[in-house]
Coordinates of C-alpha atoms and ligand atoms in Angstrom, one line a residue:
X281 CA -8.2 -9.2 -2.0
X282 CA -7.1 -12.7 -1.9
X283 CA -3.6 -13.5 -1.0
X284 CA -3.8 -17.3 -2.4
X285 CA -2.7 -18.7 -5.7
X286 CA 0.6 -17.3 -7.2
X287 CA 1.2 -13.2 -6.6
X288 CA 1.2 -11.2 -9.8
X289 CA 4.5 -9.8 -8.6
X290 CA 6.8 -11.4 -5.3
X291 CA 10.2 -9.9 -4.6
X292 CA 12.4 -10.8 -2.1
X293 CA 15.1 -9.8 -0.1
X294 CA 15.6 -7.1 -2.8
X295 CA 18.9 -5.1 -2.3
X296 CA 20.3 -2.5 -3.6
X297 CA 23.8 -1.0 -3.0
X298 CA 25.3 2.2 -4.9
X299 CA 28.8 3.0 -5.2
X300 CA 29.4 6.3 -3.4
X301 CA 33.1 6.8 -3.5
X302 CA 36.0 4.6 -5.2
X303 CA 39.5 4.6 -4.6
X304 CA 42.5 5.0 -7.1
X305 CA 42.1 2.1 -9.1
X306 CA 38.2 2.1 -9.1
X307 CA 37.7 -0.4 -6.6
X308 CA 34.7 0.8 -4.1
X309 CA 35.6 2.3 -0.9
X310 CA 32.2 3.3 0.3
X311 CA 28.8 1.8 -0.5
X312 CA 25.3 2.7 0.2
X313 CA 22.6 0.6 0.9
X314 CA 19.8 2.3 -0.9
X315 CA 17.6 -0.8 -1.1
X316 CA 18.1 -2.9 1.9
X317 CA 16.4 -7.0 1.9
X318 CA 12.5 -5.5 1.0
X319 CA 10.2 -8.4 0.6
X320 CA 6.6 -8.1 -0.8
X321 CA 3.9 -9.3 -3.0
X322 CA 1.2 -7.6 -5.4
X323 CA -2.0 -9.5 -6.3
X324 CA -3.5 -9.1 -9.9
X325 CA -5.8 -5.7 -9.7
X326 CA -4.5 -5.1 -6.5
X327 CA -2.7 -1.4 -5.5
X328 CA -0.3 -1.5 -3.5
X329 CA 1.2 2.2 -1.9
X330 CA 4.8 2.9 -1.2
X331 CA 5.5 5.4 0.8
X332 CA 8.0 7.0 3.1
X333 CA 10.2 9.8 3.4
X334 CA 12.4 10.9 0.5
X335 CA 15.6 9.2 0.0
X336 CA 14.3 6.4 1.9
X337 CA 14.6 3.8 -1.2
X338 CA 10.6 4.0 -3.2
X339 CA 12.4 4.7 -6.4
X340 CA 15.2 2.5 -6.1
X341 CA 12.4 -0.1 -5.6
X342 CA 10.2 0.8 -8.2
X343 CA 12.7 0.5 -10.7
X344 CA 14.5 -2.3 -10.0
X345 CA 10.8 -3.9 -10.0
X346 CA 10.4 -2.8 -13.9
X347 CA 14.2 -3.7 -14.4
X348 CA 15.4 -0.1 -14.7
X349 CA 18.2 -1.2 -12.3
X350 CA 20.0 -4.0 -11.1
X351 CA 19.1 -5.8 -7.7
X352 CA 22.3 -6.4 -6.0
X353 CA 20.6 -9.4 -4.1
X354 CA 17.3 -10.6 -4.2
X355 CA 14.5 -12.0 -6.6
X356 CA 11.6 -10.9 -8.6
X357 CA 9.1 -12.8 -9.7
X358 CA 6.7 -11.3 -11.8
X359 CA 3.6 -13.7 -13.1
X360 CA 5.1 -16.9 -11.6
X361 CA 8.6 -16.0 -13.5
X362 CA 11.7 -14.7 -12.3
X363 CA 12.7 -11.8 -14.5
X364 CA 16.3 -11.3 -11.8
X365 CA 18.4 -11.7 -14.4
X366 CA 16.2 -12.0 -17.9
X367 CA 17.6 -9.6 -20.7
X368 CA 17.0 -9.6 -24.3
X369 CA 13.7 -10.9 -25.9
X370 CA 12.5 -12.4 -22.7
X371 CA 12.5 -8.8 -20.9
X372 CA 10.8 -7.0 -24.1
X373 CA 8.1 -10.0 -23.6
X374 CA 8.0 -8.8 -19.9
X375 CA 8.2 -5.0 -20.4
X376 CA 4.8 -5.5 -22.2
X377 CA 2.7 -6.6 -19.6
X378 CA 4.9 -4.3 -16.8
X379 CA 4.7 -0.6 -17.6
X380 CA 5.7 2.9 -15.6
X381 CA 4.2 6.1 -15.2
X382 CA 6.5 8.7 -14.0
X383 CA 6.5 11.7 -11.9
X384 CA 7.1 14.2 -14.7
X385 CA 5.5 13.0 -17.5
X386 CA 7.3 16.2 -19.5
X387 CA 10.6 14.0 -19.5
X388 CA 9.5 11.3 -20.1
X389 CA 7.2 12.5 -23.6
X390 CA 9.8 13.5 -26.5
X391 CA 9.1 17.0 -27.0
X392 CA 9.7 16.7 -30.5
X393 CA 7.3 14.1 -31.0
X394 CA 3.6 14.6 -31.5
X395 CA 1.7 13.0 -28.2
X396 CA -0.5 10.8 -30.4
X397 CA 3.2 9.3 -31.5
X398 CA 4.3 8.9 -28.3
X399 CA 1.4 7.0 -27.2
X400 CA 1.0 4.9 -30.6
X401 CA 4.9 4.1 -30.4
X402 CA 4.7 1.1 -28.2
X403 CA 2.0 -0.3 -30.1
X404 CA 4.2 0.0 -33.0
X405 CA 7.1 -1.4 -31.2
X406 CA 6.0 -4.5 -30.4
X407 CA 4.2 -4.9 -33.7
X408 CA 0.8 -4.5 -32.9
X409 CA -0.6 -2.4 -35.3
X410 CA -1.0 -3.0 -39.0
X411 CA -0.5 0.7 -40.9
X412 CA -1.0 4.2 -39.5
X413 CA -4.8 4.0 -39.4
X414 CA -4.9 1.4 -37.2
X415 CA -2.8 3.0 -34.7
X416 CA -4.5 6.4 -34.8
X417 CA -8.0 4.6 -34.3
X418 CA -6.3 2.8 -31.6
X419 CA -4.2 5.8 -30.0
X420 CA -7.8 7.9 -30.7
X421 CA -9.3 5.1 -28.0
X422 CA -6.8 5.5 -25.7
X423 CA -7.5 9.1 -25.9
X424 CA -10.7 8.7 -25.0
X425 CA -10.1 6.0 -22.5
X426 CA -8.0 9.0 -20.3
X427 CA -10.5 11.8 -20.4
X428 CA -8.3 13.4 -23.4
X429 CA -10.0 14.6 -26.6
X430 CA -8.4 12.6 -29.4
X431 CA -8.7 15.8 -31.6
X432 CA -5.3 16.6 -29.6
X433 CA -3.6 13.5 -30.9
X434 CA -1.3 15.5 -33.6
X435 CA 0.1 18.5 -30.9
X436 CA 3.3 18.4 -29.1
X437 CA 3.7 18.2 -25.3
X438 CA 4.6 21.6 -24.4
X439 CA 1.0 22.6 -25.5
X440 CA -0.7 20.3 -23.1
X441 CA -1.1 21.4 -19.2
X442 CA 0.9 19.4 -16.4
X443 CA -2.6 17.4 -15.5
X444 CA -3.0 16.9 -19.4
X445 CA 0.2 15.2 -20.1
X446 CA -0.2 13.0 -17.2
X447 CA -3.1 11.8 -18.7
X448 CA -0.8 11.3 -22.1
X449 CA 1.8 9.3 -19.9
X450 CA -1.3 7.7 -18.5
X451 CA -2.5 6.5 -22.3
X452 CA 1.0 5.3 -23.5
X453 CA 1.2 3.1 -20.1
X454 CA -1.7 1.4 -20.9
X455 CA -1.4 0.9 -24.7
X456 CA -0.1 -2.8 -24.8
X457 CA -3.3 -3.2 -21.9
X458 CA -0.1 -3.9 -18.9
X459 CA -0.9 -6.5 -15.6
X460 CA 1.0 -4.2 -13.4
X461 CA 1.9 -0.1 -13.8
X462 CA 4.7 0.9 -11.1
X463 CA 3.6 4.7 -10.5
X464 CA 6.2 6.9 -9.0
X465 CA 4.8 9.8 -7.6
X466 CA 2.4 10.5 -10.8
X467 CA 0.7 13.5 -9.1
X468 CA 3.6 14.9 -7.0
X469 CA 4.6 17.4 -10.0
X470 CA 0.8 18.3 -10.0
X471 CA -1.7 21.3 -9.3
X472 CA -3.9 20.4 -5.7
X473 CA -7.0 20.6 -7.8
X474 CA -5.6 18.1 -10.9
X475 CA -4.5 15.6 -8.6
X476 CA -7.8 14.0 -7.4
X477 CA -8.5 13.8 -11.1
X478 CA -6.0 12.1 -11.5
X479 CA -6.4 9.6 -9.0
X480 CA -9.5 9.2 -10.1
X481 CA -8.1 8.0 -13.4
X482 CA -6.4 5.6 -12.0
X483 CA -9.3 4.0 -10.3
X484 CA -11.5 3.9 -12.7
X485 CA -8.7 2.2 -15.5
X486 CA -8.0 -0.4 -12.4
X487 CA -11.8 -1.4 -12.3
X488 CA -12.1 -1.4 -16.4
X489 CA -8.8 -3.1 -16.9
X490 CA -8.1 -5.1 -13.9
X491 CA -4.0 -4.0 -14.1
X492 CA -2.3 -3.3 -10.4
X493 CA -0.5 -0.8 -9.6
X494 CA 2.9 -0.7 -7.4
X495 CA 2.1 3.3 -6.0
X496 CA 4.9 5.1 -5.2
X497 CA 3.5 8.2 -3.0
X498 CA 3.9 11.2 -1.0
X499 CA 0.3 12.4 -0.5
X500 CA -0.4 9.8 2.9
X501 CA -4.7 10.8 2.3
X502 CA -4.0 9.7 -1.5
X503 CA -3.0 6.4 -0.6
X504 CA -5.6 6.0 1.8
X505 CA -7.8 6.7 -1.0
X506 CA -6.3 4.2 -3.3
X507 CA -4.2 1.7 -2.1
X508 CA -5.4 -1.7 -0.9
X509 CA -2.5 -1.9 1.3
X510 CA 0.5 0.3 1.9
X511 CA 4.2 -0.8 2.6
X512 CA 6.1 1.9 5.1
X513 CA 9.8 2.5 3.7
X514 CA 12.6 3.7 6.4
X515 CA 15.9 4.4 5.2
X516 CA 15.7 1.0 2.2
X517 CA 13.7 -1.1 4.7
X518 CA 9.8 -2.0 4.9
X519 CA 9.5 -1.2 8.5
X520 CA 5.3 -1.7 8.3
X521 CA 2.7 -3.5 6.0
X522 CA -0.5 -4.0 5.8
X523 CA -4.2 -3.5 4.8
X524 CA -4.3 0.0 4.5
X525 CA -7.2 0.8 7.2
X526 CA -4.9 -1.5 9.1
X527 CA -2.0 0.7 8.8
X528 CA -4.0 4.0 8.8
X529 CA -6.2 3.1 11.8
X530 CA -3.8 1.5 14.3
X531 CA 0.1 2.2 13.0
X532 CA 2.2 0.2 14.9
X533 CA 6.1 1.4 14.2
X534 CA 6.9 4.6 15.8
X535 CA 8.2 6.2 12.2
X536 CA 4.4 5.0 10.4
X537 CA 2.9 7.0 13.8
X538 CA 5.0 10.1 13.1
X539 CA 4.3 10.1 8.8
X540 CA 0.7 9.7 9.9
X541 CA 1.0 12.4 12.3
X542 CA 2.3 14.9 9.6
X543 CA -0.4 14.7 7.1
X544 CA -3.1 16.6 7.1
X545 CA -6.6 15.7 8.3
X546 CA -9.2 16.8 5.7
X547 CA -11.5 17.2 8.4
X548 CA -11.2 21.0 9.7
X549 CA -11.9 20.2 13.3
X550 CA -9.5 17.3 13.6
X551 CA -7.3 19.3 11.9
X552 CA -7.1 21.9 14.5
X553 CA -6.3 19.0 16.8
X554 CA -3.8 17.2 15.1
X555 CA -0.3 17.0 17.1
X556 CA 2.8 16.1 15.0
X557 CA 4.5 13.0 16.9
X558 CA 8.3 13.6 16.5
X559 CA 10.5 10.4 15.3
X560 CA 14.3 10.4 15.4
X561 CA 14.8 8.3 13.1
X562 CA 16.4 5.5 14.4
X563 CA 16.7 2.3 11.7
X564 CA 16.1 -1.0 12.5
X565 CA 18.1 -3.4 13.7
X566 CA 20.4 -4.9 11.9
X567 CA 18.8 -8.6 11.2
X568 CA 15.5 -7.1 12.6
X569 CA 12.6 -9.2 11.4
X570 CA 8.9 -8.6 10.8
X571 CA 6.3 -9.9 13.1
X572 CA 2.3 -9.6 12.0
X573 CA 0.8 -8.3 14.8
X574 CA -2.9 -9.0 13.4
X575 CA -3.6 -10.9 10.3
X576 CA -1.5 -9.3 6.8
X577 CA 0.0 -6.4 9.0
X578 CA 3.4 -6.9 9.4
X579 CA 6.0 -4.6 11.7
X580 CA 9.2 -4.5 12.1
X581 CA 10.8 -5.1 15.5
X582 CA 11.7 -0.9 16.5
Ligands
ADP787 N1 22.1 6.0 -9.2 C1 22.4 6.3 -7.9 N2 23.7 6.4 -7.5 C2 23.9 6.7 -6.2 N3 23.0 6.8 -5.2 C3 21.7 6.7 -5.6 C4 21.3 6.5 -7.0 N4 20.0 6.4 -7.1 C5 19.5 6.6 -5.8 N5 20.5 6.8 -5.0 C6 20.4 7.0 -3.5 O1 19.6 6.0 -3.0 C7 18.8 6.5 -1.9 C8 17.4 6.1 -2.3 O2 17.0 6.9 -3.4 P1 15.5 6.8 -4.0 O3 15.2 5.4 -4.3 O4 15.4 7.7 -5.1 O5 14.6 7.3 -2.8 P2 13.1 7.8 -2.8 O6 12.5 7.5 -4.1 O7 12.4 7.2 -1.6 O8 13.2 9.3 -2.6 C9 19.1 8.0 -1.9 O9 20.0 8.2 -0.8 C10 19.7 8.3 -3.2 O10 20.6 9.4 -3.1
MG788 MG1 11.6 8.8 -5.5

């Protein structure tokens, strides 16, 4: 993956503080820093994984990213652009070429609406379809594209299983044909068996469409399995980066050694072997900074 030329997507110091209690009048009188000075980039067609324990700021990220939510200090630039602070018409132009695929796709489908809807509806949106049989031909294709039969266009969500609406949330995300999909924890919700599918499907759209894809994950051999490189979140900080048979092969912060250490090994025998490395969790430094220990992995000081 090169790293020259201008990043599809650059954020930096992206921060992100919620309100946890406020006093009489309103005013704030405790904050949390769910988001604390994360700094990346994403290359066109490249995957990046997120991962790290839960509460530890991936969804915080990932929205803010696809402005769901508000940095409280930072930048993102997305294509060369920053989109910080764009609203209106210039984040509709954005939200085009930026899509999401949740965890559950069940809320995020309206279960009222038949799927084919659903999927045609942001084709519709931004006016990119002429009359109805346009978009079914076009919603049929993206059908198709997903490993769904396009005979299932005009049923509702409830009749589909977990795997199959995925592959519905899959289709609507890559309607308007998207440079980047933020994924947060699309196979989490799913069956063992399904999620390899899954995965799969993602691939295999990456190498027909060339989108990339911020990965928000659990699942440590899933990410080994997909991502180019990972990015280690610890309570709202990136605490390791790198290539990911960089990070996999020869962790360097003592919190990446002990999430390693608590996956399982696919391999039986290693299996047996495998000793969970304990990690009390101890944050980073205030004003801790990243050092690359060999060339695009990055640790932070422990
Ligand atoms: N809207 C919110 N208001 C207050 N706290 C929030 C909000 N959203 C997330 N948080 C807190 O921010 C932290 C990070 O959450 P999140 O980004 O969802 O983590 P992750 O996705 O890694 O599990 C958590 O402590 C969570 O409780
Ligand atoms: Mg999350």
């Amino acid at each position: 993956m090169s790293s020259t030329g201008t990043p599809l997507l650059a954020v930096e110091g992206l921060t992100r503080d919620f309100v946890t209690r406020r006093g009489l009048f309103g005013q704030p009188v405790q904050v949390m820093r769910a988001v604390d000075n994360v700094a990346f980039d994403i290359q066109a067609g490249e995957t990046l994984g997120l991962v790290g324990e839960s509460g530890s700021g991936k969804s915080t990220t990932g929205r803010m990213v696809l402005r769901l939510d508000d940095p409280s200090a930072g930048s993102i630039r997305f294509e060369g652009q920053d989109i910080t602070r764009l609203g209106g018409a210039g984040l509709a132009a954005v939200r085009r070429r930026m899509q999401v695929v949740f965890q559950d796709p069940y809320s995020s489908l309206n279960p009222r609406m038949r799927v084919g809807e659903s999927v045609g509806e942001p084709l519709r949106t931004h006016g990119l379809v002429a009359g109805k049989g346009e978009q079914r031909d076009r919603v049929a294709a993206l059908f198709t594209q997903v490993g769904l039969d396009p005979r299932f266009m005009d049923r509702f969500p409830h009749q589909f299983s977990g795997g199959q609406r995925q592959r519905i949330g899959i289709a609507r995300a890559i309607a308007l044909g998207p440079k980047l999909i933020v994924a947060d924890e699309p196979i989490t919700a799913l069956d063992v068996s399904i999620q390899a599918q899954i995965i799969n499907l993602f691939l295999d759209l990456q190498e027909q469409m060339g989108m990339a894809y911020l990965f928000i994950a659990h699942d440590l051999g899933m990410v080994r399995y997909l991502c180019h490189r990972v990015a280690v979140m610890l309570r709202g900080r990136i605490v390791e980066m790198g290539p990911t048979a960089q990070v996999f092969g020869d962790p360097r912060h003592p919190y990446t050694r002990a999430l390693l250490s608590a996956a399982p090994i696919p391999d039986p025998d290693r299996e047996l072997q495998r000793q969970r490395i304990a990690y009390e969790i101890v944050p980073p430094p205030p004003g801790a900074v990243m050092q690359e220990v060999t060339q695009g992995h990055w640790v932070m000081a422990a």
